[in-house]
Amino acid sequence: GQQVMQIPQYQHVQEGEDFTTYCNSSTTLSNIQWYKQRPGGHPVFLIQLVKSGEVKKQKRLTFQFGEAKKNSSLHITATQTTDVGTYFCAGRTQGGSEKLVFGKGTKLTVNP
Amino acid sequence: DAGITQSPRHKVTETGTPVTLRCHQTENHRYMYWYRQDPGHGLRLIHYSYGVKDTDKGEVSDGYSVSRSKTEDFLLTLESATSSQTSVYFCAISESDRGYGYTFGSGTRLTVV
């Protein structure tokens, strides 16, 4: 079945450093979504990418969708303690099941 | 998030007992989902619904059943709870099965002893 791999599993940074998490699919995706889950909380939708090569920004967060629509990344510039949490990507297979398949997430901790 | 509530928030139950978790939405969204979240496994889909009385299985449906008799309610039943079903269960809703982000409930922490 469709798999969405996410790396790294954990990332610890000093406040002010940049952070990137990567998502890779074994199959071409129709779109990809990103979610953030704060410790003890529930996943919250951040953004959806649809087009090949698409780049979207939300303040210090930059989201990219690969040209082949098989990979994606989330980059945070100058991390803050409020960025702490687990970031999940979730993709839908192109031409296959339309259900979202979630990556296992990257847990980000930020040292103040 | 406003518009979706899960109950109970916490539950401890004994092995072999049936358990029902409830998801209630006020958004009138067509799609509803049940996920479980376990360390090292991320979010895994149990069952989902695409309308009243229309449901389908996800990747980890064994030992679970669902019902949706009204648009606003989606029930998840563990027919005979096992320790492997100790988990955090999240309900999610979506306006469509494509093109929209999911809104998640606050979760139910279930412990089977």
Tab-separated table of C-alpha atoms in Angstrom:
chain	number	residue	atom	x	y	z
A	1	GLY	CA	0.000	0.000	0.000
A	2	GLN	CA	0.889	3.629	-0.157
A	3	GLN	CA	3.587	4.693	2.257
A	4	VAL	CA	4.633	8.133	3.343
A	5	MET	CA	8.044	8.263	4.974
A	6	GLN	CA	9.065	11.211	7.083
A	7	ILE	CA	12.524	12.112	8.365
A	8	PRO	CA	13.985	12.811	10.782
A	9	GLN	CA	11.905	11.211	13.504
A	10	TYR	CA	13.283	13.637	16.104
A	11	GLN	CA	15.043	16.976	15.860
A	12	HIS	CA	16.415	19.085	18.685
A	13	VAL	CA	17.539	22.628	17.920
A	14	GLN	CA	18.672	25.720	19.731
A	15	GLU	CA	16.237	28.606	19.564
A	16	GLY	CA	17.058	30.677	16.492
A	17	GLU	CA	18.339	27.746	14.437
A	18	ASP	CA	16.555	26.558	11.322
A	19	PHE	CA	14.647	23.270	11.075
A	20	THR	CA	13.619	21.110	8.136
A	21	THR	CA	11.519	17.942	7.934
A	22	TYR	CA	11.213	15.842	4.799
A	23	CYS	CA	8.426	13.683	3.490
A	24	ASN	CA	8.786	11.043	0.766
A	25	SER	CA	6.167	8.914	-0.907
A	26	SER	CA	6.603	5.642	-2.760
A	27	THR	CA	3.959	6.783	-5.254
A	28	THR	CA	2.971	10.013	-6.961
A	29	LEU	CA	0.725	12.148	-4.796
A	30	SER	CA	-2.270	14.194	-5.893
A	31	ASN	CA	-1.663	16.575	-3.007
A	32	ILE	CA	0.089	16.758	0.320
A	33	GLN	CA	-0.947	18.326	3.594
A	34	TRP	CA	1.008	19.355	6.663
A	35	TYR	CA	-0.186	19.291	10.264
A	36	LYS	CA	1.262	20.398	13.588
A	37	GLN	CA	0.520	18.702	16.892
A	38	ARG	CA	1.542	20.439	20.095
A	39	PRO	CA	2.502	18.234	23.062
A	40	GLY	CA	-0.685	16.806	24.554
A	41	GLY	CA	-2.779	18.300	21.779
A	42	HIS	CA	-4.391	17.260	18.549
A	43	PRO	CA	-3.156	17.668	14.962
A	44	VAL	CA	-3.926	21.044	13.430
A	45	PHE	CA	-4.033	21.577	9.679
A	46	LEU	CA	-1.351	23.950	8.402
A	47	ILE	CA	-1.431	23.878	4.627
A	48	GLN	CA	-2.101	21.887	1.458
A	49	LEU	CA	0.133	21.736	-1.617
A	50	VAL	CA	-1.274	20.580	-4.943
A	51	LYS	CA	0.912	21.668	-7.837
A	52	SER	CA	4.233	20.219	-8.918
A	53	GLY	CA	7.068	22.408	-7.603
A	54	GLU	CA	4.706	24.473	-5.490
A	55	VAL	CA	6.159	26.631	-2.713
A	56	LYS	CA	4.039	28.272	-0.037
A	57	LYS	CA	5.038	30.403	2.918
A	58	GLN	CA	3.413	31.095	6.260
A	59	LYS	CA	5.522	33.610	8.155
A	60	ARG	CA	8.678	31.650	9.110
A	61	LEU	CA	7.389	28.372	7.621
A	62	THR	CA	8.154	27.398	4.018
A	63	PHE	CA	6.468	24.410	2.405
A	64	GLN	CA	7.621	22.804	-0.834
A	65	PHE	CA	6.154	20.117	-3.073
A	66	GLY	CA	8.599	18.304	-5.312
A	67	GLU	CA	8.557	18.446	-9.088
A	68	ALA	CA	7.682	14.750	-9.295
A	69	LYS	CA	5.014	15.141	-6.589
A	70	LYS	CA	6.626	12.389	-4.544
A	71	ASN	CA	8.308	14.480	-1.882
A	72	SER	CA	7.728	17.533	0.225
A	73	SER	CA	9.496	19.555	2.884
A	74	LEU	CA	8.694	21.948	5.682
A	75	HIS	CA	11.360	24.461	6.655
A	76	ILE	CA	11.167	26.698	9.702
A	77	THR	CA	13.479	29.696	9.810
A	78	ALA	CA	14.809	30.895	13.159
A	79	THR	CA	12.882	28.512	15.385
A	80	GLN	CA	11.082	29.755	18.468
A	81	THR	CA	9.925	27.849	21.534
A	82	THR	CA	6.380	28.134	20.205
A	83	ASP	CA	7.400	25.896	17.282
A	84	VAL	CA	7.735	22.892	19.603
A	85	GLY	CA	5.587	19.950	18.563
A	86	THR	CA	5.301	17.134	16.073
A	87	TYR	CA	4.934	17.945	12.393
A	88	PHE	CA	3.114	15.471	10.172
A	89	CYS	CA	2.847	15.278	6.426
A	90	ALA	CA	-0.109	13.486	4.874
A	91	GLY	CA	-0.558	12.575	1.243
A	92	ARG	CA	-3.161	11.287	-1.157
A	93	THR	CA	-2.196	8.884	-3.921
A	94	GLN	CA	-2.775	10.117	-7.444
A	95	GLY	CA	-5.346	7.875	-9.107
A	96	GLY	CA	-5.660	5.593	-6.116
A	97	SER	CA	-7.262	5.764	-2.709
A	98	GLU	CA	-8.357	9.254	-1.870
A	99	LYS	CA	-7.799	8.809	1.828
A	100	LEU	CA	-4.963	10.654	3.519
A	101	VAL	CA	-1.951	8.602	4.571
A	102	PHE	CA	0.057	10.198	7.359
A	103	GLY	CA	3.787	10.086	7.854
A	104	LYS	CA	4.980	9.160	11.333
A	105	GLY	CA	5.914	12.735	12.099
A	106	THR	CA	8.980	14.681	13.148
A	107	LYS	CA	9.104	15.707	16.785
A	108	LEU	CA	10.753	19.101	17.198
A	109	THR	CA	12.127	20.309	20.498
A	110	VAL	CA	13.619	23.774	20.899
A	111	ASN	CA	16.143	24.685	23.560
A	112	PRO	CA	15.675	28.309	24.670
B	1	ASP	CA	-11.426	23.037	17.575
B	2	ALA	CA	-14.908	24.356	17.890
B	3	GLY	CA	-17.359	22.236	15.977
B	4	ILE	CA	-16.045	18.796	16.866
B	5	THR	CA	-16.110	17.114	20.247
B	6	GLN	CA	-15.062	13.678	21.416
B	7	SER	CA	-16.306	11.832	24.453
B	8	PRO	CA	-15.132	10.605	26.791
B	9	ARG	CA	-11.760	12.357	26.986
B	10	HIS	CA	-10.277	9.588	29.120
B	11	LYS	CA	-11.385	6.028	29.775
B	12	VAL	CA	-9.972	3.005	31.537
B	13	THR	CA	-11.626	-0.283	30.757
B	14	GLU	CA	-11.016	-3.968	31.334
B	15	THR	CA	-9.941	-6.473	28.729
B	16	GLY	CA	-12.880	-8.132	27.021
B	17	THR	CA	-15.401	-5.363	27.608
B	18	PRO	CA	-17.059	-3.413	24.798
B	19	VAL	CA	-16.260	0.279	24.576
B	20	THR	CA	-17.894	3.010	22.507
B	21	LEU	CA	-16.284	6.328	21.716
B	22	ARG	CA	-18.336	9.196	20.365
B	23	CYS	CA	-17.494	11.928	17.908
B	24	HIS	CA	-19.949	14.790	17.499
B	25	GLN	CA	-19.710	17.595	14.945
B	26	THR	CA	-21.721	20.742	14.396
B	27	GLU	CA	-20.158	21.617	11.016
B	28	ASN	CA	-22.450	19.452	8.880
B	29	HIS	CA	-19.373	17.966	7.177
B	30	ARG	CA	-19.943	14.869	5.102
B	31	TYR	CA	-16.705	13.059	5.930
B	32	MET	CA	-15.724	11.747	9.349
B	33	TYR	CA	-12.728	9.645	10.327
B	34	TRP	CA	-11.408	7.681	13.264
B	35	TYR	CA	-7.638	7.476	13.769
B	36	ARG	CA	-5.512	5.949	16.463
B	37	GLN	CA	-2.158	7.406	17.456
B	38	ASP	CA	0.591	5.307	18.976
B	39	PRO	CA	4.253	6.120	19.586
B	40	GLY	CA	6.312	5.215	16.550
B	41	HIS	CA	3.263	4.685	14.337
B	42	GLY	CA	1.895	8.160	13.782
B	43	LEU	CA	-1.767	8.406	12.854
B	44	ARG	CA	-3.440	5.314	11.448
B	45	LEU	CA	-6.909	5.265	9.951
B	46	ILE	CA	-9.366	2.864	11.572
B	47	HIS	CA	-12.642	3.586	9.776
B	48	TYR	CA	-14.181	6.475	7.962
B	49	SER	CA	-17.605	7.628	6.838
B	50	TYR	CA	-18.645	9.464	3.700
B	51	GLY	CA	-22.261	9.940	4.671
B	52	VAL	CA	-25.040	8.704	6.909
B	53	LYS	CA	-24.838	4.906	7.068
B	54	ASP	CA	-21.935	4.951	4.585
B	55	THR	CA	-18.723	3.703	6.145
B	56	ASP	CA	-15.566	1.936	5.067
B	57	LYS	CA	-12.523	0.338	6.613
B	58	GLY	CA	-9.148	1.894	7.092
B	59	GLU	CA	-5.762	0.236	7.502
B	60	VAL	CA	-6.253	-0.951	11.111
B	61	SER	CA	-9.949	-1.845	11.294
B	62	ASP	CA	-9.729	-5.303	12.911
B	63	GLY	CA	-11.495	-5.328	16.289
B	64	TYR	CA	-13.347	-2.074	15.599
B	65	SER	CA	-16.757	-1.238	14.215
B	66	VAL	CA	-18.412	2.098	13.493
B	67	SER	CA	-21.843	3.528	13.003
B	68	ARG	CA	-23.165	6.768	11.644
B	69	SER	CA	-26.924	7.138	11.968
B	70	LYS	CA	-26.860	10.951	11.853
B	71	THR	CA	-24.632	13.405	10.031
B	72	GLU	CA	-23.342	14.823	13.283
B	73	ASP	CA	-22.414	11.615	15.123
B	74	PHE	CA	-19.805	8.971	14.351
B	75	LEU	CA	-19.393	6.186	16.886
B	76	LEU	CA	-16.398	3.896	17.236
B	77	THR	CA	-16.935	0.597	19.071
B	78	LEU	CA	-14.271	-1.739	20.348
B	79	GLU	CA	-16.213	-4.957	20.373
B	80	SER	CA	-14.035	-6.699	22.965
B	81	ALA	CA	-11.240	-4.444	24.142
B	82	THR	CA	-7.673	-5.768	24.205
B	83	SER	CA	-4.499	-4.278	25.661
B	84	SER	CA	-3.231	-3.637	22.115
B	85	GLN	CA	-6.070	-1.177	21.695
B	86	THR	CA	-4.685	1.076	24.406
B	87	SER	CA	-4.123	4.250	22.445
B	88	VAL	CA	-5.161	7.814	21.821
B	89	TYR	CA	-8.117	7.958	19.455
B	90	PHE	CA	-8.759	10.990	17.299
B	91	CYS	CA	-11.840	11.805	15.321
B	92	ALA	CA	-11.529	14.100	12.313
B	93	ILE	CA	-13.979	15.777	9.981
B	94	SER	CA	-13.667	17.138	6.483
B	95	GLU	CA	-15.915	19.024	4.134
B	96	SER	CA	-14.687	16.876	1.260
B	97	ASP	CA	-12.455	13.858	0.849
B	98	ARG	CA	-10.062	15.903	-1.231
B	99	GLY	CA	-8.852	19.426	-1.284
B	100	TYR	CA	-9.612	20.255	2.338
B	101	GLY	CA	-7.691	19.867	5.550
B	102	TYR	CA	-9.019	17.706	8.315
B	103	THR	CA	-10.220	19.181	11.594
B	104	PHE	CA	-9.362	16.933	14.499
B	105	GLY	CA	-11.091	16.519	17.811
B	106	SER	CA	-9.206	16.727	21.097
B	107	GLY	CA	-8.845	12.967	21.345
B	108	THR	CA	-9.816	10.156	23.707
B	109	ARG	CA	-7.118	8.479	25.747
B	110	LEU	CA	-8.169	4.849	26.196
B	111	THR	CA	-6.410	2.448	28.508
B	112	VAL	CA	-7.297	-1.243	28.457
B	113	VAL	CA	-6.145	-3.098	31.563
